[in-house]
Coordinates of C-alpha atoms in Angstrom, one line a residue:
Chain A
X883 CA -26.9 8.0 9.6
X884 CA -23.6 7.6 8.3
X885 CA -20.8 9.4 10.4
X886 CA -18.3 8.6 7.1
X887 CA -15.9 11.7 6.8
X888 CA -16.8 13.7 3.6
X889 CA -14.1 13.2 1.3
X890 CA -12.4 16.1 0.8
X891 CA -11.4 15.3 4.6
X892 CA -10.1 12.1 4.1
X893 CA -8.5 12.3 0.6
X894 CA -6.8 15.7 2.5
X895 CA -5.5 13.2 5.3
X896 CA -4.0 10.7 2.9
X897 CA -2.4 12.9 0.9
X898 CA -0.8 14.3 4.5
X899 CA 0.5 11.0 5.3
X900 CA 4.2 11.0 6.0
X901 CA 7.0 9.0 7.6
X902 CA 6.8 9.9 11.5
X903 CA 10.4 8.7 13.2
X904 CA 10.0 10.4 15.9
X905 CA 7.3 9.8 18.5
X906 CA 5.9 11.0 22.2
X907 CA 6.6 8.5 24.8
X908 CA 3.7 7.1 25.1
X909 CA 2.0 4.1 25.0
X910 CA -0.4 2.9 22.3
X911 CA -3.3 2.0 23.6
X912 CA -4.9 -1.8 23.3
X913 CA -7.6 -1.0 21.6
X914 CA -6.0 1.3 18.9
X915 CA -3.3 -1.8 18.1
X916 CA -6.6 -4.0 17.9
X917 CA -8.1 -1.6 15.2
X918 CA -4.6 -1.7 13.5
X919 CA -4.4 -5.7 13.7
X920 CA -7.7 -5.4 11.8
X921 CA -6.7 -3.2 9.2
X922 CA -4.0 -5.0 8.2
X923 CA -6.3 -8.8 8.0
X924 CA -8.7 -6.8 5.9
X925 CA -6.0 -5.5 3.2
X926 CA -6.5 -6.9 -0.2
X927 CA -3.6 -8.5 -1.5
X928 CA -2.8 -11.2 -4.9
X929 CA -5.4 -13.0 -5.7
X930 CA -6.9 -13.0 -2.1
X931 CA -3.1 -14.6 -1.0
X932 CA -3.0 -13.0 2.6
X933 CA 1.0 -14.1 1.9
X934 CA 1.5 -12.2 5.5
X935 CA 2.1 -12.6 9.6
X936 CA 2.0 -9.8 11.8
X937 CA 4.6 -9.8 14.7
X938 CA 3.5 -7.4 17.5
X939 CA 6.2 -6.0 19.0
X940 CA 6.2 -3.2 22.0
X941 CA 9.2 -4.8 24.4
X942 CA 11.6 -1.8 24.4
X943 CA 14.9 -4.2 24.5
X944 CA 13.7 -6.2 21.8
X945 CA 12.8 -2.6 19.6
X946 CA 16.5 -1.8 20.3
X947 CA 17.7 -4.9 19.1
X948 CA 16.4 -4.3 15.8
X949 CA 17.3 -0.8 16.0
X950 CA 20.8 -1.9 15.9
X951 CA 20.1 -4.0 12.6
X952 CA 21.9 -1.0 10.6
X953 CA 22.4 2.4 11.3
X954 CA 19.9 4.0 9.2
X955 CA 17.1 2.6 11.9
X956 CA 18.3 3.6 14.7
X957 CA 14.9 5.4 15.4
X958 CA 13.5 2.0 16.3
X959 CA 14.7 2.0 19.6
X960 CA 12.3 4.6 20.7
X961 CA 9.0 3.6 19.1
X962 CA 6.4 2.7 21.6
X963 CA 5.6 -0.4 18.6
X964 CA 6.0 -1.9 15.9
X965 CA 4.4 -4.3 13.6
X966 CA 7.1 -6.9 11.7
X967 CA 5.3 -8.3 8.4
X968 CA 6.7 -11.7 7.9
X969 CA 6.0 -13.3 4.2
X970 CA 5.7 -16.8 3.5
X971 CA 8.5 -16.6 0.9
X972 CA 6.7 -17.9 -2.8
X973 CA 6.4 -15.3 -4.9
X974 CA 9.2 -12.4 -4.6
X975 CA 7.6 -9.6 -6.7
X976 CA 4.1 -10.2 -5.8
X977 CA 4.6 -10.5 -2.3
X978 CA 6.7 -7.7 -2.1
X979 CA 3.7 -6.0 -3.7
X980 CA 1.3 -7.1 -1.2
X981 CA 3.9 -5.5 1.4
X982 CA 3.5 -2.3 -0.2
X983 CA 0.0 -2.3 -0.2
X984 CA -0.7 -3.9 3.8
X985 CA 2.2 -1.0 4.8
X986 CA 0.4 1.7 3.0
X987 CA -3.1 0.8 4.6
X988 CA -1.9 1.0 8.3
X989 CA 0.0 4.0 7.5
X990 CA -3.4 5.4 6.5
X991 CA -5.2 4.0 9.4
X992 CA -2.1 5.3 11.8
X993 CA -2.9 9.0 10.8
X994 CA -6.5 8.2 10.7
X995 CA -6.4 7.1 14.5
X996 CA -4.6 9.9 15.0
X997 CA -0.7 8.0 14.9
X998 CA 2.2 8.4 13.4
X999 CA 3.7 5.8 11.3
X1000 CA 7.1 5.2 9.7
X1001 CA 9.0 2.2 7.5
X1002 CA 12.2 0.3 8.8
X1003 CA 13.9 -2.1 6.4
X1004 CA 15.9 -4.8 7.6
X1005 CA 18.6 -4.4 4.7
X1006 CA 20.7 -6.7 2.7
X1007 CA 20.6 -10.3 3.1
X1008 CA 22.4 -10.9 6.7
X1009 CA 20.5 -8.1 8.1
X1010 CA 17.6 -9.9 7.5
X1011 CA 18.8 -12.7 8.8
X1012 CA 19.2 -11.0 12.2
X1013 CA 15.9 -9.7 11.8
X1014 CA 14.8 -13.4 11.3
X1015 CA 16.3 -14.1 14.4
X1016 CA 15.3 -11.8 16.4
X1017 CA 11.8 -12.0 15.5
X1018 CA 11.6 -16.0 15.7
X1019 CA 11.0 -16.1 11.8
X1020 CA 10.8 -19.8 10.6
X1021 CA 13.2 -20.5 7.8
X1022 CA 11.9 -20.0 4.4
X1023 CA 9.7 -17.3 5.5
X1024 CA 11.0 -13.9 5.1
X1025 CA 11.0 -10.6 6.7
X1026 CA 11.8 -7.1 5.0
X1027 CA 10.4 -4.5 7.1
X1028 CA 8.5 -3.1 10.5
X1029 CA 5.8 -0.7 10.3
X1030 CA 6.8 1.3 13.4
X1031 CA 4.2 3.5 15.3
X1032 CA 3.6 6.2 17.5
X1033 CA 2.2 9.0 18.7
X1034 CA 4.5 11.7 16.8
X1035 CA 6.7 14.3 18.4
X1036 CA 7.8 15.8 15.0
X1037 CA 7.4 14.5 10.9
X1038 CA 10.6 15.8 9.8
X1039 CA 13.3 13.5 9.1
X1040 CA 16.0 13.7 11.7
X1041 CA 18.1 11.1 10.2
X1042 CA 21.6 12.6 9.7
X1043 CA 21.2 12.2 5.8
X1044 CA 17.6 12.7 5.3
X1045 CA 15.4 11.4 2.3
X1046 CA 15.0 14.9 -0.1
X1047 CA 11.2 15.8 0.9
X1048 CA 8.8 17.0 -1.3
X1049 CA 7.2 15.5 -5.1
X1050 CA 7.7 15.3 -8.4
X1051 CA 5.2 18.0 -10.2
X1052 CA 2.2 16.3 -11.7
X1053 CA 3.3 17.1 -15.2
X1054 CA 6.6 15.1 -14.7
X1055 CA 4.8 12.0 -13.8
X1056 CA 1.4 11.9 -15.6
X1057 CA 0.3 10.9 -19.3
X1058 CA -3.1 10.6 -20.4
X1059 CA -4.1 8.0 -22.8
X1060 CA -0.3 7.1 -24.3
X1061 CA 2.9 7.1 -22.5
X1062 CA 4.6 11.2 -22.7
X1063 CA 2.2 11.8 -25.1
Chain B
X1304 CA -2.6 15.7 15.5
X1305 CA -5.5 14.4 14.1
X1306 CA -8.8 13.0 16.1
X1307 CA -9.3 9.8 16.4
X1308 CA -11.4 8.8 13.6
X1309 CA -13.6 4.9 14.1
X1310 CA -16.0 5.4 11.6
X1311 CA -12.9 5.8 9.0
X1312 CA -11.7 2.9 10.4
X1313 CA -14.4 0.9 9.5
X1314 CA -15.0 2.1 6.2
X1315 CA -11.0 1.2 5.6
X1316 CA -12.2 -2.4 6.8
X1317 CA -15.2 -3.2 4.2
X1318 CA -13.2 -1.8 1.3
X1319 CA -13.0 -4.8 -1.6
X1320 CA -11.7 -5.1 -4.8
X1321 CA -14.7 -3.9 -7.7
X1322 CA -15.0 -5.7 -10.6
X1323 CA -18.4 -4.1 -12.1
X1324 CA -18.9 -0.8 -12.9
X1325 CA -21.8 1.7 -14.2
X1326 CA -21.3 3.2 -17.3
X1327 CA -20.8 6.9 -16.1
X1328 CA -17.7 9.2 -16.6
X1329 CA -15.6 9.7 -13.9
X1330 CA -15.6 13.8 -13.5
X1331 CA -12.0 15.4 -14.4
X1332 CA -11.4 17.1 -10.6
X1333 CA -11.8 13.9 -9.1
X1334 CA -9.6 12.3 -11.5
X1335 CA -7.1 15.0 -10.1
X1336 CA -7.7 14.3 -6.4
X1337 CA -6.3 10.6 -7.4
X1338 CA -3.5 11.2 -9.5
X1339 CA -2.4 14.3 -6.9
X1340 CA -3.0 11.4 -3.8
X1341 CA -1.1 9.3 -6.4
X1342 CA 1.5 11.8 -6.3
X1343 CA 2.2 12.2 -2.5
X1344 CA 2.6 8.6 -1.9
X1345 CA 6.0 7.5 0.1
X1346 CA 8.6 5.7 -1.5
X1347 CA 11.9 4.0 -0.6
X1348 CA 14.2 6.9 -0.1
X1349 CA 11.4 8.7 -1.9
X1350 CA 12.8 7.8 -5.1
X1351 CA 8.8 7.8 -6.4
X1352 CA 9.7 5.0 -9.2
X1353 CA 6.6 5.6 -10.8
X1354 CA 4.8 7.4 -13.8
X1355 CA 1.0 7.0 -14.4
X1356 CA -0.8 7.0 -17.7
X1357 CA -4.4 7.6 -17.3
X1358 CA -6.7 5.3 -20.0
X1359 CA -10.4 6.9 -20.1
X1360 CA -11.1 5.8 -23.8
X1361 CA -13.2 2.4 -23.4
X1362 CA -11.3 0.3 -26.3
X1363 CA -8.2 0.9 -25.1
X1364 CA -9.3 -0.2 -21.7
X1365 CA -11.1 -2.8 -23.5
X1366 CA -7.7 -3.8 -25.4
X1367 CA -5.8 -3.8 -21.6
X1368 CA -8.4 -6.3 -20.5
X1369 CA -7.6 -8.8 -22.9
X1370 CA -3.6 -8.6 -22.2
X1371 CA -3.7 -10.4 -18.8
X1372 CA -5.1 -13.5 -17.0
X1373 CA -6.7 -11.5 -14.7
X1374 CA -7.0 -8.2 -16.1
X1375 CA -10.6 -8.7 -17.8
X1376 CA -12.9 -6.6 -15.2
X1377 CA -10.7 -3.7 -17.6
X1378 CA -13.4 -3.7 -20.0
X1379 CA -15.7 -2.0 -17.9
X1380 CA -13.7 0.5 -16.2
X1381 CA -14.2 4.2 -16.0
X1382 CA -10.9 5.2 -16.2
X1383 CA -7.9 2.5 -15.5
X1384 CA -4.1 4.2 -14.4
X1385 CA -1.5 2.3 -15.4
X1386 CA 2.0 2.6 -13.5
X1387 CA 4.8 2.5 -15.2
X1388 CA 8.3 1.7 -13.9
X1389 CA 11.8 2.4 -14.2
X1390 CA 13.7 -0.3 -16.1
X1391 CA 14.6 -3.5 -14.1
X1392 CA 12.8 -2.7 -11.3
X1393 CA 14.1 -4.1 -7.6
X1394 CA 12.1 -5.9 -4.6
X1395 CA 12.0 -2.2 -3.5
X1396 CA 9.9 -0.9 -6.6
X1397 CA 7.2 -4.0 -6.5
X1398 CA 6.8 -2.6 -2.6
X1399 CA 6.2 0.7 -3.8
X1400 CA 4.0 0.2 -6.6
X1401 CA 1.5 -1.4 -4.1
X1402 CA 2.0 1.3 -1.8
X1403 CA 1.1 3.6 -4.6
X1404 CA -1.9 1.5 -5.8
X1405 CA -3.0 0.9 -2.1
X1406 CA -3.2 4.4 -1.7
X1407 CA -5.6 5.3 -4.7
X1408 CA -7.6 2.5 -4.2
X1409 CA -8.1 3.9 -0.5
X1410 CA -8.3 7.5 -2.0
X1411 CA -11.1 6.2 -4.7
X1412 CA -13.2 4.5 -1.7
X1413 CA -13.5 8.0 -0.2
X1414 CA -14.3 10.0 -3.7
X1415 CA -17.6 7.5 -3.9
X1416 CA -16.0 5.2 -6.8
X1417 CA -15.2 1.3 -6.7
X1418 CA -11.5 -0.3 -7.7
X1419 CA -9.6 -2.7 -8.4
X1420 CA -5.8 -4.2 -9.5
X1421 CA -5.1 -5.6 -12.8
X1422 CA -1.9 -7.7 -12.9
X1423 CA 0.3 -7.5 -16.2
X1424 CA 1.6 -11.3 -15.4
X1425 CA 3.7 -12.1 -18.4
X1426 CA 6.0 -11.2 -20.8
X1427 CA 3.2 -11.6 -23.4
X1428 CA 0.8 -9.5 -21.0
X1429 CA 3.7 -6.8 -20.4
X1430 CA 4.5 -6.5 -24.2
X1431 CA 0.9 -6.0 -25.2
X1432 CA 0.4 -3.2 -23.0
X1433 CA 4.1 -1.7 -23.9
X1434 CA 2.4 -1.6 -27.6
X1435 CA -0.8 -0.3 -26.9
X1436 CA 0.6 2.9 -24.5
X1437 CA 3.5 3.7 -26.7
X1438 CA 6.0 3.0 -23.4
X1439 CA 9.4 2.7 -23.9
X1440 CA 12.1 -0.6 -23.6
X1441 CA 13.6 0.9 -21.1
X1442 CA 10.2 1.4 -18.9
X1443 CA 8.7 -1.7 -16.6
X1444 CA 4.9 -2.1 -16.7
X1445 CA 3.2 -4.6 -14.0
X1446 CA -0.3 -3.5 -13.1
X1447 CA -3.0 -0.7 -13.5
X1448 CA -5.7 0.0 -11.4
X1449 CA -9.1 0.2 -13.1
X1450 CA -11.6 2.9 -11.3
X1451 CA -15.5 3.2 -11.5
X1452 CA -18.9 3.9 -10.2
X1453 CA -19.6 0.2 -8.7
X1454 CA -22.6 -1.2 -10.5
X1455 CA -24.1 -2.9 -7.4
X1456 CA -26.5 -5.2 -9.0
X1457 CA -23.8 -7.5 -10.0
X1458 CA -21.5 -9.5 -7.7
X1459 CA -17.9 -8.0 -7.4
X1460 CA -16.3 -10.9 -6.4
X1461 CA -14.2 -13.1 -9.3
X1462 CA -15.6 -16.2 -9.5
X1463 CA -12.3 -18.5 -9.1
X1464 CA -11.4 -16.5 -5.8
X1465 CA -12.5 -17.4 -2.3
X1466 CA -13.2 -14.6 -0.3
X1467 CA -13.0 -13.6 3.6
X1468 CA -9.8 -13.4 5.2
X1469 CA -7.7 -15.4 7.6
X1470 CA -8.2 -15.4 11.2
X1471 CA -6.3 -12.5 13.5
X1472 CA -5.5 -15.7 15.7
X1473 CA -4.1 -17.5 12.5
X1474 CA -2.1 -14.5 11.3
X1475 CA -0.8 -12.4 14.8
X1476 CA 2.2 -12.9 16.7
X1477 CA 3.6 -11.0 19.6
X1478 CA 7.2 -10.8 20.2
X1479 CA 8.3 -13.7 18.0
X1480 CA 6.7 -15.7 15.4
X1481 CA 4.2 -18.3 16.6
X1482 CA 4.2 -16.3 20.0
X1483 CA 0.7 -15.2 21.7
X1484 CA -0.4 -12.7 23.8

């Protein structure tokens, strides 16, 4: 029999998914980080590409190391992990893309398993480079971002200039059958 | 927090791409649960660059299959959403479109229907779909998603594509690219 959530549940879950920057301290456990790992290998991506590596990275000094990338990340330093996509570097848009869509899906699966998960960009082009270095990237791969996670102490942002929560209403940002029609 | 949820897990894991679909109508409230999922999806500095026009009449679906290289599987779709982006769209916006597709494509899994992307590759492609959704010069459009009740006596798979993914040994790191556990 299938134990598959009904789907009310887990369309309700998505749709509760926000960035968590904040988290308990405490560990994620093994197999949780397996499951994650997993997730990520089975996300769709251009024409079955798989343009990605996955860096696995729970050493506090090296999470404070790219914590101190810019500013604006800060939060890094006291993640219990984080998960570094690294992209071979051939096709800009549709790789960045396929980032979008492997970040979204452990995001998902964080909440799902009961984690919380937030984004941290690298930023212009000689923070990246530092993230390169850091993370041992090779050179003509690239790296963008780290999927952090955690078990969450809190979901607001505690950034001193925080994103502007909330959405744009439906009406704003749907058409049906021609554009504003 | 939520419970740990396996079974959601796995269900996240045998997700693919549809390709063939039944010819039944997608009910209206579901098509709300995706565009409201659609709607709560994060975004850099939740900018949300993104408007969706919903396609349910079958020739313009049909015309938006015949735009692209790889957009044909269009002409069978339910219901396609086509995201539409602010002009000269960054890295940035590419990320979030396929956070934004990711997301309903998860979201559709869990309302019972099938999905799949459909790239917008080229000028040609882009201007085709500009003409046949009335949208703007100063509006970007990429990719839809097309959305379906999976017709499972046909194979889902596109022909040219090789399936399966990478190994987790192939595409895992831990601590620095290259580096195993």
């Amino acid at each position: 029999m299938s134990t598959r959530p009904t789907y009310p549940d887990a369309v309700a879950q998505m749709k509760k998914v926000r960035q968590a920057r904040l988290y308990l301290d405490r560990p994620v456990p093994d197999e949780i980080v397996q499951n994650l790992l997993e997730v990520a290998q089975w996300t769709g991506s251009s024409r079955n590409t798989q343009p990605w590596h996955f860096i696995v990275i729970n050493d506090k000094a090296q999470l404070k190391a790219i914590s101190e990338v810019r500013p604006p990340i800060a939060w890094v330093a006291d993640a219990p992990l984080a998960i570094a996509i690294v992209l071979e570097g051939n096709t800009v848009i549709n790789e960045a893309y396929d980032e979008g869509r492997v970040t979204e899906r452990l995001l998902v699966a964080a909440r799902l398993l009961g984690l919380g998960g937030g984004t941290a960009w690298f930023g212009d082009d000689a923070q990246q480079a530092r993230g390169r270095e850091i993370l041992g990237v090779p050179d003509g791969m690239t790296a963008h971002s780290i999927v952090v996670l955690g078990y969450p102490k809190q979901l607001k942002d505690h950034r001193p200039n925080p994103a502007t929560p909330g959405r744009k209403p439906l009406s704003e940002i749907v058409s049906t059958g021609t554009y504003r029609a | 927090m939520t419970q740990t949820d396996t079974p959601f897990i796995s269900t996240l894991l045998k997700l693919r791409q549809s390709r063939r679909f039944l010819d039944q109508p997608i009910p209206a409230e579901i098509v709300d649960l995706l565009l409201d999922v659609a709607r709560w999806t994060g975004s850099a500095k939740n900018t949300q660059p993104w408007e969706f026009i919903v396609v349910d009449d079958r020739d313009t679906n049909i015309a938006l299959s015949k735009a692209g290289q790889f957009t044909g599987f269009l002409d069978n779709v339910a219901l396609s959403i086509v995201i539409v982006l602010p002009e000269s769209p960054s890295r940035s916006v590419a990320y979030d479109e396929g956070r934004v597709s990711e997301r309903l494509m998860l979201a559709a899994d869990h309302l019972g229907l099938g999905s799949g992307t459909a790239w917008f590759s080229t000028p040609d492609a882009q201007e085709t779909v500009r003409g046949l959704l009335g949208i703007p010069a100063d509006r970007e459009v990429w990719s839809a998603v097309g959305f379906g009740y999976i017709d499972r006596s046909q194979p889902q798979r596109a022909s040219t594509l090789g399936g399966g993914r990478k190994s987790l040994d192939e595409i895992i790191s831990y601590g620095r690219y290259g580096q195993k556990a």
